[in-house]
PDB file of C-alpha atoms in Angstrom:
ATOM      1  CA  MET A   1      31.072 248.673 120.542  1.00 68.00           C
ATOM      2  CA  GLN A   2      31.631 245.017 119.705  1.00 87.00           C
ATOM      3  CA  PRO A   3      29.865 242.845 122.312  1.00 95.00           C
ATOM      4  CA  TRP A   4      31.755 240.268 124.327  1.00 97.00           C
ATOM      5  CA  ALA A   5      31.366 236.508 124.115  1.00 98.00           C
ATOM      6  CA  TRP A   6      32.836 233.672 126.167  1.00 98.00           C
ATOM      7  CA  LYS A   7      34.224 230.395 124.848  1.00 98.00           C
ATOM      8  CA  ASN A   8      35.941 227.662 126.852  1.00 97.00           C
ATOM      9  CA  GLY A   9      36.889 230.031 129.646  1.00 97.00           C
ATOM     10  CA  VAL A  10      38.176 232.831 127.393  1.00 97.00           C
ATOM     11  CA  TRP A  11      36.584 236.268 126.889  1.00 98.00           C
ATOM     12  CA  LEU A  12      36.692 237.414 123.280  1.00 97.00           C
ATOM     13  CA  PRO A  13      34.856 239.725 120.868  1.00 96.00           C
ATOM     14  CA  ALA A  14      31.600 238.127 119.710  1.00 96.00           C
ATOM     15  CA  ARG A  15      32.691 238.260 116.065  1.00 95.00           C
ATOM     16  CA  GLU A  16      35.546 235.873 116.955  1.00 95.00           C
ATOM     17  CA  CYS A  17      33.349 233.380 118.779  1.00 95.00           C
ATOM     18  CA  HIS A  18      32.468 230.460 116.508  1.00 93.00           C
ATOM     19  CA  ILE A  19      32.674 226.716 116.090  1.00 92.00           C
ATOM     20  CA  GLY A  20      34.707 225.159 113.305  1.00 92.00           C
ATOM     21  CA  PHE A  21      33.646 222.950 110.419  1.00 92.00           C
ATOM     22  CA  ASP A  22      35.299 220.048 112.269  1.00 91.00           C
ATOM     23  CA  ASP A  23      33.200 220.501 115.414  1.00 94.00           C
ATOM     24  CA  ALA A  24      30.675 217.782 116.264  1.00 94.00           C
ATOM     25  CA  GLY A  25      28.139 220.567 116.769  1.00 95.00           C
ATOM     26  CA  PHE A  26      28.330 221.153 113.010  1.00 94.00           C
ATOM     27  CA  VAL A  27      29.189 217.679 111.698  1.00 93.00           C
ATOM     28  CA  TRP A  28      26.668 215.770 113.831  1.00 94.00           C
ATOM     29  CA  GLY A  29      24.353 218.596 114.850  1.00 94.00           C
ATOM     30  CA  ALA A  30      25.346 217.603 118.389  1.00 96.00           C
ATOM     31  CA  THR A  31      24.652 220.876 120.147  1.00 97.00           C
ATOM     32  CA  VAL A  32      22.674 221.555 123.288  1.00 98.00           C
ATOM     33  CA  THR A  33      21.566 225.061 124.030  1.00 98.00           C
ATOM     34  CA  ASP A  34      19.431 227.265 126.215  1.00 98.00           C
ATOM     35  CA  GLN A  35      18.250 230.849 126.080  1.00 97.00           C
ATOM     36  CA  CYS A  36      16.925 233.420 128.497  1.00 97.00           C
ATOM     37  CA  ARG A  37      16.415 237.170 128.521  1.00 98.00           C
ATOM     38  CA  THR A  38      16.868 240.194 130.695  1.00 98.00           C
ATOM     39  CA  PHE A  39      14.269 242.441 132.242  1.00 97.00           C
ATOM     40  CA  ARG A  40      15.793 245.842 133.008  1.00 96.00           C
ATOM     41  CA  HIS A  41      19.179 244.312 132.178  1.00 97.00           C
ATOM     42  CA  ARG A  42      18.863 241.510 134.749  1.00 97.00           C
ATOM     43  CA  LEU A  43      18.601 237.894 133.622  1.00 98.00           C
ATOM     44  CA  PHE A  44      15.283 236.273 134.497  1.00 97.00           C
ATOM     45  CA  ASP A  45      15.153 232.658 135.722  1.00 97.00           C
ATOM     46  CA  LEU A  46      18.864 232.248 134.950  1.00 98.00           C
ATOM     47  CA  GLU A  47      19.434 229.443 137.460  1.00 98.00           C
ATOM     48  CA  ALA A  48      16.540 227.404 136.061  1.00 98.00           C
ATOM     49  CA  HIS A  49      17.859 227.829 132.515  1.00 98.00           C
ATOM     50  CA  VAL A  50      21.353 226.732 133.525  1.00 98.00           C
ATOM     51  CA  GLU A  51      19.914 223.697 135.306  1.00 98.00           C
ATOM     52  CA  ARG A  52      17.950 222.738 132.185  1.00 98.00           C
ATOM     53  CA  PHE A  53      21.020 223.307 130.033  1.00 98.00           C
ATOM     54  CA  LEU A  54      23.099 220.931 132.150  1.00 98.00           C
ATOM     55  CA  ARG A  55      20.334 218.303 132.091  1.00 97.00           C
ATOM     56  CA  SER A  56      20.174 218.589 128.296  1.00 98.00           C
ATOM     57  CA  ALA A  57      23.939 218.126 128.056  1.00 98.00           C
ATOM     58  CA  GLU A  58      23.863 215.057 130.278  1.00 97.00           C
ATOM     59  CA  LEU A  59      21.031 213.442 128.288  1.00 97.00           C
ATOM     60  CA  ALA A  60      22.809 214.254 125.022  1.00 97.00           C
ATOM     61  CA  CYS A  61      26.139 212.766 126.221  1.00 96.00           C
ATOM     62  CA  ILE A  62      27.862 216.136 125.810  1.00 97.00           C
ATOM     63  CA  PRO A  63      30.404 216.870 128.569  1.00 96.00           C
ATOM     64  CA  VAL A  64      30.316 220.349 130.115  1.00 97.00           C
ATOM     65  CA  PRO A  65      33.544 220.952 132.063  1.00 95.00           C
ATOM     66  CA  TYR A  66      32.068 223.815 134.103  1.00 97.00           C
ATOM     67  CA  SER A  67      29.983 223.763 137.244  1.00 98.00           C
ATOM     68  CA  PHE A  68      26.517 225.214 137.672  1.00 98.00           C
ATOM     69  CA  HIS A  69      28.056 228.011 139.745  1.00 98.00           C
ATOM     70  CA  ASP A  70      30.679 228.750 137.052  1.00 98.00           C
ATOM     71  CA  LEU A  71      28.040 229.042 134.340  1.00 98.00           C
ATOM     72  CA  VAL A  72      25.745 231.268 136.394  1.00 98.00           C
ATOM     73  CA  GLU A  73      28.595 233.633 137.297  1.00 98.00           C
ATOM     74  CA  THR A  74      29.877 233.751 133.708  1.00 98.00           C
ATOM     75  CA  ALA A  75      26.403 234.469 132.321  1.00 98.00           C
ATOM     76  CA  GLN A  76      25.898 237.311 134.770  1.00 98.00           C
ATOM     77  CA  GLU A  77      29.288 238.824 133.959  1.00 98.00           C
ATOM     78  CA  LEU A  78      28.680 238.534 130.219  1.00 98.00           C
ATOM     79  CA  VAL A  79      25.371 240.361 130.478  1.00 98.00           C
ATOM     80  CA  SER A  80      26.942 242.993 132.715  1.00 97.00           C
ATOM     81  CA  ARG A  81      29.674 243.625 130.138  1.00 96.00           C
ATOM     82  CA  ASN A  82      27.301 243.809 127.172  1.00 97.00           C
ATOM     83  CA  ALA A  83      24.416 245.636 128.853  1.00 95.00           C
ATOM     84  CA  HIS A  84      26.846 248.431 129.709  1.00 90.00           C
ATOM     85  CA  GLU A  85      26.554 249.678 126.108  1.00 83.00           C
ATOM     86  CA  LEU A  86      22.757 249.364 125.910  1.00 91.00           C
ATOM     87  CA  ALA A  87      20.141 252.067 126.228  1.00 92.00           C
ATOM     88  CA  ALA A  88      17.991 251.699 129.343  1.00 90.00           C
ATOM     89  CA  GLU A  89      14.965 250.528 127.326  1.00 92.00           C
ATOM     90  CA  GLU A  90      16.859 247.778 125.486  1.00 96.00           C
ATOM     91  CA  GLU A  91      17.212 244.160 126.625  1.00 97.00           C
ATOM     92  CA  LEU A  92      19.501 241.216 125.910  1.00 98.00           C
ATOM     93  CA  CYS A  93      18.973 237.550 125.105  1.00 98.00           C
ATOM     94  CA  LEU A  94      21.599 235.146 126.413  1.00 98.00           C
ATOM     95  CA  ILE A  95      22.559 231.959 124.549  1.00 98.00           C
ATOM     96  CA  LEU A  96      24.385 229.037 126.150  1.00 98.00           C
ATOM     97  CA  ALA A  97      25.649 226.263 123.864  1.00 98.00           C
ATOM     98  CA  ALA A  98      27.825 223.176 124.196  1.00 98.00           C
ATOM     99  CA  THR A  99      29.108 220.569 121.753  1.00 97.00           C
ATOM    100  CA  PRO A 100      31.419 217.540 122.118  1.00 95.00           C
ATOM    101  CA  GLY A 101      34.107 219.600 120.395  1.00 94.00           C
ATOM    102  CA  PRO A 102      36.265 218.972 117.305  1.00 91.00           C
ATOM    103  CA  ILE A 103      36.192 215.505 115.769  1.00 89.00           C
ATOM    104  CA  GLU A 104      39.514 213.716 115.716  1.00 82.00           C
ATOM    105  CA  TYR A 105      39.409 212.466 112.125  1.00 81.00           C
ATOM    106  CA  TYR A 106      38.905 216.054 110.915  1.00 77.00           C
ATOM    107  CA  SER A 107      41.362 217.681 113.307  1.00 67.00           C
ATOM    108  CA  GLY A 108      44.029 214.983 112.976  1.00 66.00           C
ATOM    109  CA  PRO A 109      44.937 212.177 115.398  1.00 61.00           C
ATOM    110  CA  ARG A 110      47.605 214.285 117.094  1.00 56.00           C
ATOM    111  CA  SER A 111      45.432 217.339 117.549  1.00 55.00           C
ATOM    112  CA  SER A 112      45.180 218.588 121.138  1.00 52.00           C
ATOM    113  CA  LEU A 113      41.671 219.814 120.284  1.00 48.00           C
ATOM    114  CA  ALA A 114      40.293 216.354 119.597  1.00 48.00           C
ATOM    115  CA  SER A 115      38.923 215.691 123.095  1.00 67.00           C
ATOM    116  CA  VAL A 116      38.107 219.253 124.199  1.00 87.00           C
ATOM    117  CA  PRO A 117      34.351 220.034 124.368  1.00 94.00           C
ATOM    118  CA  THR A 118      33.167 223.381 123.060  1.00 96.00           C
ATOM    119  CA  MET A 119      31.291 225.576 125.558  1.00 98.00           C
ATOM    120  CA  LEU A 120      30.248 229.095 124.686  1.00 98.00           C
ATOM    121  CA  MET A 121      27.954 231.955 125.630  1.00 98.00           C
ATOM    122  CA  HIS A 122      26.957 235.043 123.727  1.00 98.00           C
ATOM    123  CA  THR A 123      24.237 237.686 123.805  1.00 98.00           C
ATOM    124  CA  TYR A 124      22.227 239.581 121.240  1.00 96.00           C
ATOM    125  CA  PRO A 125      19.770 242.488 121.560  1.00 96.00           C
ATOM    126  CA  LEU A 126      16.195 241.305 122.025  1.00 97.00           C
ATOM    127  CA  PRO A 127      14.660 241.433 118.504  1.00 96.00           C
ATOM    128  CA  TRP A 128      11.532 243.394 119.359  1.00 96.00           C
ATOM    129  CA  ARG A 129      10.097 243.579 115.847  1.00 94.00           C
ATOM    130  CA  ARG A 130      10.083 239.802 115.496  1.00 95.00           C
ATOM    131  CA  TYR A 131       7.487 239.543 118.261  1.00 97.00           C
ATOM    132  CA  VAL A 132       5.370 242.651 117.613  1.00 97.00           C
ATOM    133  CA  PRO A 133       2.941 240.875 115.211  1.00 96.00           C
ATOM    134  CA  LEU A 134       2.491 237.989 117.677  1.00 96.00           C
ATOM    135  CA  LEU A 135       1.536 240.279 120.535  1.00 97.00           C
ATOM    136  CA  ARG A 136      -0.417 242.844 118.524  1.00 97.00           C
ATOM    137  CA  TYR A 137      -2.447 240.515 116.295  1.00 97.00           C
ATOM    138  CA  GLY A 138      -1.984 237.031 117.769  1.00 98.00           C
ATOM    139  CA  ALA A 139      -0.365 233.956 116.269  1.00 98.00           C
ATOM    140  CA  VAL A 140      -1.568 232.045 113.231  1.00 98.00           C
ATOM    141  CA  VAL A 141      -0.865 228.347 113.804  1.00 98.00           C
ATOM    142  CA  LEU A 142      -0.963 225.637 111.162  1.00 98.00           C
ATOM    143  CA  ILE A 143      -0.352 221.897 111.384  1.00 98.00           C
ATOM    144  CA  PRO A 144       2.191 220.560 108.862  1.00 98.00           C
ATOM    145  CA  ARG A 145       2.644 217.060 107.508  1.00 97.00           C
ATOM    146  CA  VAL A 146       5.999 216.828 109.324  1.00 96.00           C
ATOM    147  CA  ARG A 147       5.714 215.025 112.664  1.00 96.00           C
ATOM    148  CA  SER A 148       7.788 215.522 115.802  1.00 95.00           C
ATOM    149  CA  VAL A 149      10.802 213.282 116.363  1.00 94.00           C
ATOM    150  CA  PRO A 150       9.695 210.159 118.291  1.00 93.00           C
ATOM    151  CA  SER A 151      10.785 210.245 121.912  1.00 90.00           C
ATOM    152  CA  ALA A 152      12.304 206.776 121.469  1.00 91.00           C
ATOM    153  CA  CYS A 153      14.793 208.418 119.060  1.00 92.00           C
ATOM    154  CA  LEU A 154      15.440 211.689 120.858  1.00 93.00           C
ATOM    155  CA  SER A 155      14.063 212.861 124.168  1.00 94.00           C
ATOM    156  CA  PRO A 156      11.960 216.031 123.761  1.00 94.00           C
ATOM    157  CA  THR A 157      13.322 217.195 127.132  1.00 94.00           C
ATOM    158  CA  ILE A 158      16.682 217.955 125.460  1.00 96.00           C
ATOM    159  CA  LYS A 159      16.913 221.534 124.193  1.00 96.00           C
ATOM    160  CA  HIS A 160      19.139 221.100 121.172  1.00 96.00           C
ATOM    161  CA  ARG A 161      20.020 222.476 117.744  1.00 93.00           C
ATOM    162  CA  SER A 162      19.180 219.382 115.663  1.00 92.00           C
ATOM    163  CA  ARG A 163      16.161 221.161 114.216  1.00 93.00           C
ATOM    164  CA  LEU A 164      15.975 220.224 110.545  1.00 95.00           C
ATOM    165  CA  HIS A 165      12.429 218.860 110.957  1.00 96.00           C
ATOM    166  CA  TRP A 166      11.360 222.234 112.368  1.00 96.00           C
ATOM    167  CA  TRP A 167      12.916 224.021 109.406  1.00 97.00           C
ATOM    168  CA  ILE A 168      10.984 221.815 106.979  1.00 98.00           C
ATOM    169  CA  ALA A 169       7.764 222.221 108.979  1.00 98.00           C
ATOM    170  CA  GLN A 170       8.073 226.005 109.106  1.00 97.00           C
ATOM    171  CA  THR A 171       8.828 226.190 105.391  1.00 98.00           C
ATOM    172  CA  GLU A 172       5.753 224.084 104.663  1.00 98.00           C
ATOM    173  CA  VAL A 173       3.286 226.145 106.700  1.00 98.00           C
ATOM    174  CA  ARG A 174       4.663 229.482 105.508  1.00 97.00           C
ATOM    175  CA  ARG A 175       3.922 228.486 101.943  1.00 97.00           C
ATOM    176  CA  ARG A 176       0.295 228.449 103.099  1.00 97.00           C
ATOM    177  CA  ASP A 177       0.525 231.583 105.256  1.00 97.00           C
ATOM    178  CA  PRO A 178       3.698 233.735 105.558  1.00 96.00           C
ATOM    179  CA  GLU A 179       2.858 234.539 109.205  1.00 94.00           C
ATOM    180  CA  ALA A 180       2.195 230.977 110.342  1.00 97.00           C
ATOM    181  CA  LEU A 181       3.892 228.965 113.056  1.00 98.00           C
ATOM    182  CA  ALA A 182       4.012 225.179 112.736  1.00 98.00           C
ATOM    183  CA  LEU A 183       2.339 223.164 115.493  1.00 98.00           C
ATOM    184  CA  LEU A 184       3.565 219.591 115.181  1.00 98.00           C
ATOM    185  CA  LEU A 185       1.730 216.354 115.876  1.00 97.00           C
ATOM    186  CA  ASP A 186       3.548 213.397 117.385  1.00 95.00           C
ATOM    187  CA  GLU A 187       3.579 209.937 115.807  1.00 93.00           C
ATOM    188  CA  THR A 188       0.188 209.152 117.391  1.00 94.00           C
ATOM    189  CA  GLY A 189      -1.483 212.333 116.110  1.00 95.00           C
ATOM    190  CA  ARG A 190      -1.403 214.287 119.379  1.00 96.00           C
ATOM    191  CA  LEU A 191      -0.592 218.008 119.454  1.00 98.00           C
ATOM    192  CA  THR A 192       2.863 218.882 120.776  1.00 97.00           C
ATOM    193  CA  GLU A 193       4.439 222.355 120.420  1.00 97.00           C
ATOM    194  CA  THR A 194       5.779 224.944 117.997  1.00 97.00           C
ATOM    195  CA  ALA A 195       9.463 225.565 117.300  1.00 94.00           C
ATOM    196  CA  LEU A 196       9.118 228.923 119.004  1.00 95.00           C
ATOM    197  CA  ALA A 197       7.000 228.170 122.046  1.00 97.00           C
ATOM    198  CA  ASN A 198       4.890 225.796 124.114  1.00 98.00           C
ATOM    199  CA  PHE A 199       1.188 225.545 123.272  1.00 98.00           C
ATOM    200  CA  HIS A 200      -1.703 226.033 125.729  1.00 98.00           C
ATOM    201  CA  ALA A 201      -5.437 225.596 125.132  1.00 98.00           C
ATOM    202  CA  VAL A 202      -8.319 226.795 127.285  1.00 98.00           C
ATOM    203  CA  ILE A 203     -11.082 224.185 127.431  1.00 97.00           C
ATOM    204  CA  GLY A 204     -13.956 224.995 129.730  1.00 92.00           C
ATOM    205  CA  ALA A 205     -12.410 226.548 132.823  1.00 89.00           C
ATOM    206  CA  THR A 206      -9.089 224.721 132.444  1.00 97.00           C
ATOM    207  CA  VAL A 207      -5.761 225.654 130.881  1.00 98.00           C
ATOM    208  CA  VAL A 208      -4.536 222.511 129.136  1.00 98.00           C
ATOM    209  CA  SER A 209      -0.997 221.735 127.976  1.00 97.00           C
ATOM    210  CA  PRO A 210       0.236 218.646 126.134  1.00 97.00           C
ATOM    211  CA  PRO A 211       1.930 216.157 128.493  1.00 95.00           C
ATOM    212  CA  GLN A 212       5.503 216.921 129.458  1.00 90.00           C
ATOM    213  CA  GLU A 213       6.790 213.636 128.034  1.00 90.00           C
ATOM    214  CA  VAL A 214       6.017 214.708 124.438  1.00 93.00           C
ATOM    215  CA  ILE A 215       7.308 218.313 124.552  1.00 95.00           C
ATOM    216  CA  LEU A 216      10.199 220.426 125.758  1.00 94.00           C
ATOM    217  CA  PRO A 217       9.381 221.342 129.370  1.00 90.00           C
ATOM    218  CA  GLY A 218       9.417 225.095 128.882  1.00 95.00           C
ATOM    219  CA  LEU A 219      10.299 227.221 131.884  1.00 96.00           C
ATOM    220  CA  SER A 220       7.670 229.810 130.976  1.00 97.00           C
ATOM    221  CA  ARG A 221       5.208 226.924 130.733  1.00 96.00           C
ATOM    222  CA  LYS A 222       6.067 226.075 134.341  1.00 96.00           C
ATOM    223  CA  ARG A 223       5.481 229.709 135.270  1.00 96.00           C
ATOM    224  CA  ILE A 224       2.061 229.551 133.599  1.00 97.00           C
ATOM    225  CA  ARG A 225       1.159 226.492 135.667  1.00 96.00           C
ATOM    226  CA  ASP A 226       2.146 228.302 138.865  1.00 96.00           C
ATOM    227  CA  LEU A 227       0.336 231.501 137.871  1.00 97.00           C
ATOM    228  CA  CYS A 228      -2.837 229.560 137.119  1.00 97.00           C
ATOM    229  CA  THR A 229      -2.850 228.477 140.754  1.00 95.00           C
ATOM    230  CA  THR A 230      -2.294 232.069 141.890  1.00 94.00           C
ATOM    231  CA  CYS A 231      -5.120 233.309 139.637  1.00 95.00           C
ATOM    232  CA  GLY A 232      -7.568 230.617 140.723  1.00 95.00           C
ATOM    233  CA  LEU A 233      -7.432 228.837 137.366  1.00 96.00           C
ATOM    234  CA  THR A 234      -7.230 225.082 136.837  1.00 97.00           C
ATOM    235  CA  TYR A 235      -4.203 223.801 134.934  1.00 98.00           C
ATOM    236  CA  CYS A 236      -3.660 220.290 133.661  1.00 97.00           C
ATOM    237  CA  GLU A 237      -1.542 218.261 131.276  1.00 97.00           C
ATOM    238  CA  LYS A 238      -3.311 215.854 128.979  1.00 96.00           C
ATOM    239  CA  PRO A 239      -3.123 214.673 125.367  1.00 97.00           C
ATOM    240  CA  LEU A 240      -4.764 216.993 122.854  1.00 97.00           C
ATOM    241  CA  THR A 241      -5.849 216.119 119.328  1.00 96.00           C
ATOM    242  CA  GLN A 242      -6.963 218.219 116.392  1.00 96.00           C
ATOM    243  CA  ALA A 243     -10.545 217.369 117.272  1.00 96.00           C
ATOM    244  CA  ASP A 244     -10.062 219.136 120.626  1.00 96.00           C
ATOM    245  CA  LEU A 245      -9.398 222.436 118.841  1.00 96.00           C
ATOM    246  CA  SER A 246     -13.134 222.897 118.309  1.00 95.00           C
ATOM    247  CA  LEU A 247     -13.611 222.700 122.093  1.00 96.00           C
ATOM    248  CA  CYS A 248     -11.133 225.492 122.877  1.00 97.00           C
ATOM    249  CA  SER A 249     -12.411 228.901 123.911  1.00 97.00           C
ATOM    250  CA  GLU A 250      -8.970 230.418 123.425  1.00 98.00           C
ATOM    251  CA  ALA A 251      -5.316 229.430 123.013  1.00 98.00           C
ATOM    252  CA  PHE A 252      -1.925 230.977 123.643  1.00 98.00           C
ATOM    253  CA  LEU A 253       1.822 230.338 123.398  1.00 98.00           C
ATOM    254  CA  SER A 254       4.571 230.756 125.988  1.00 98.00           C
ATOM    255  CA  ASN A 255       8.336 231.086 125.771  1.00 97.00           C
ATOM    256  CA  SER A 256      11.175 232.744 127.653  1.00 96.00           C
ATOM    257  CA  ILE A 257      11.583 235.723 125.309  1.00 97.00           C
ATOM    258  CA  PHE A 258       8.105 237.116 124.547  1.00 97.00           C
ATOM    259  CA  CYS A 259       6.590 235.387 127.620  1.00 97.00           C
ATOM    260  CA  LEU A 260       2.982 234.932 126.407  1.00 98.00           C
ATOM    261  CA  ALA A 261       1.320 235.481 123.029  1.00 98.00           C
ATOM    262  CA  PRO A 262      -2.351 234.927 122.135  1.00 98.00           C
ATOM    263  CA  VAL A 263      -3.361 232.660 119.252  1.00 98.00           C
ATOM    264  CA  ARG A 264      -5.946 234.060 116.849  1.00 98.00           C
ATOM    265  CA  ARG A 265      -6.293 231.038 114.573  1.00 97.00           C
ATOM    266  CA  ILE A 266      -5.347 227.362 114.359  1.00 98.00           C
ATOM    267  CA  GLU A 267      -6.109 225.997 110.909  1.00 97.00           C
ATOM    268  CA  ASP A 268      -9.805 226.946 110.434  1.00 95.00           C
ATOM    269  CA  HIS A 269     -10.522 227.523 114.135  1.00 96.00           C
ATOM    270  CA  ALA A 270     -10.622 231.217 115.116  1.00 97.00           C
ATOM    271  CA  TYR A 271     -10.306 232.304 118.745  1.00 97.00           C
ATOM    272  CA  PRO A 272     -10.819 235.504 120.767  1.00 96.00           C
ATOM    273  CA  CYS A 273      -7.555 237.394 120.641  1.00 95.00           C
ATOM    274  CA  PRO A 274      -6.659 238.182 123.300  1.00 96.00           C
ATOM    275  CA  GLY A 275      -8.967 235.972 125.349  1.00 97.00           C
ATOM    276  CA  PRO A 276      -9.891 236.608 128.997  1.00 97.00           C
ATOM    277  CA  VAL A 277      -7.663 233.844 130.411  1.00 98.00           C
ATOM    278  CA  TYR A 278      -4.700 235.131 128.423  1.00 98.00           C
ATOM    279  CA  GLN A 279      -5.306 238.655 129.705  1.00 98.00           C
ATOM    280  CA  MET A 280      -5.468 237.438 133.289  1.00 97.00           C
ATOM    281  CA  LEU A 281      -2.207 235.523 132.914  1.00 98.00           C
ATOM    282  CA  ARG A 282      -0.594 238.442 131.096  1.00 98.00           C
ATOM    283  CA  ARG A 283      -1.249 240.679 134.088  1.00 98.00           C
ATOM    284  CA  ALA A 284       0.082 238.058 136.501  1.00 98.00           C
ATOM    285  CA  PHE A 285       3.215 237.427 134.408  1.00 98.00           C
ATOM    286  CA  SER A 286       3.840 241.171 134.116  1.00 98.00           C
ATOM    287  CA  GLU A 287       3.708 241.484 137.901  1.00 97.00           C
ATOM    288  CA  LEU A 288       6.186 238.615 138.161  1.00 96.00           C
ATOM    289  CA  VAL A 289       8.796 240.247 135.912  1.00 96.00           C
ATOM    290  CA  GLY A 290       8.161 243.795 137.143  1.00 96.00           C
ATOM    291  CA  LEU A 291       6.885 245.345 133.906  1.00 97.00           C
ATOM    292  CA  ASP A 292       4.199 244.893 131.243  1.00 97.00           C
ATOM    293  CA  PHE A 293       6.092 242.726 128.768  1.00 97.00           C
ATOM    294  CA  VAL A 294       3.482 243.302 126.041  1.00 97.00           C
ATOM    295  CA  GLU A 295       3.733 247.078 126.266  1.00 97.00           C
ATOM    296  CA  GLN A 296       7.516 246.799 126.359  1.00 96.00           C
ATOM    297  CA  ILE A 297       7.617 244.854 123.086  1.00 96.00           C
ATOM    298  CA  LEU A 298       4.888 246.867 121.354  1.00 96.00           C
ATOM    299  CA  GLY A 299       6.687 250.045 122.373  1.00 94.00           C
ATOM    300  CA  HIS A 300       9.446 249.074 119.908  1.00 89.00           C
ATOM    301  CA  ALA A 301       7.089 248.605 116.953  1.00 78.00           C
ATOM    302  CA  THR A 302       8.459 251.557 115.001  1.00 70.00           C
TER     303      THR A 302
END
């Protein structure tokens, strides 16, 4: 069955949901987005994702003509419609996206579309195999020459689709290692994040994350901070440099889809994989979502 999508208040088959070549989301790359997943066909942390989405839109000067309540209800209905066709063991990822809409000089000065923002939602089945190597073997992380976009140009707190620098960075590191993820430095040489996930290092007895002002404030990262408190671990934000990598006893990544993944190597620094702190947080995160997310993903390896 063709899954449903939703665009500007209209339900339509997903194959018909698109933005045009005249849309500012394509012409300017002016698109804000957010993503979350289901556990047992129920969206996790949906309200927090919608809140972040609306903050991103406001910071990016992209109007969203729907309320928080409207977006939450629509997301839940969309997942309900599309999960109906899924097997019990399958899960969905939900995408929200907004653009300023069609540009007048492409659409024509008399076009009624010229001032209408584009708002859409769609789902896709969680791509298990993409994350199996991360959770089975751990991530390989390399540092490219490409730097993160300076915060004076674009706030890292905006979750957006203007990601050309990430594409170049990923292409660069995968020429060195086809499995690698790019971990970018900022303009001052401090570690930031990967395109896929937030980065965490364990130094001494403390879980350390780069400061929030230089990275996207991931919602799973916030969960990690809270779970550290629950598990009796110390968590802090502070600048990290490449020199600090030799001080790490382990490292891991977090995002809203695979939750947590251990890191086995950063450049020439090898780490226990999985490390004891990661395993403790894995158990705590699994209790939070009601299932062992690692076993769930690895169960779809074949």
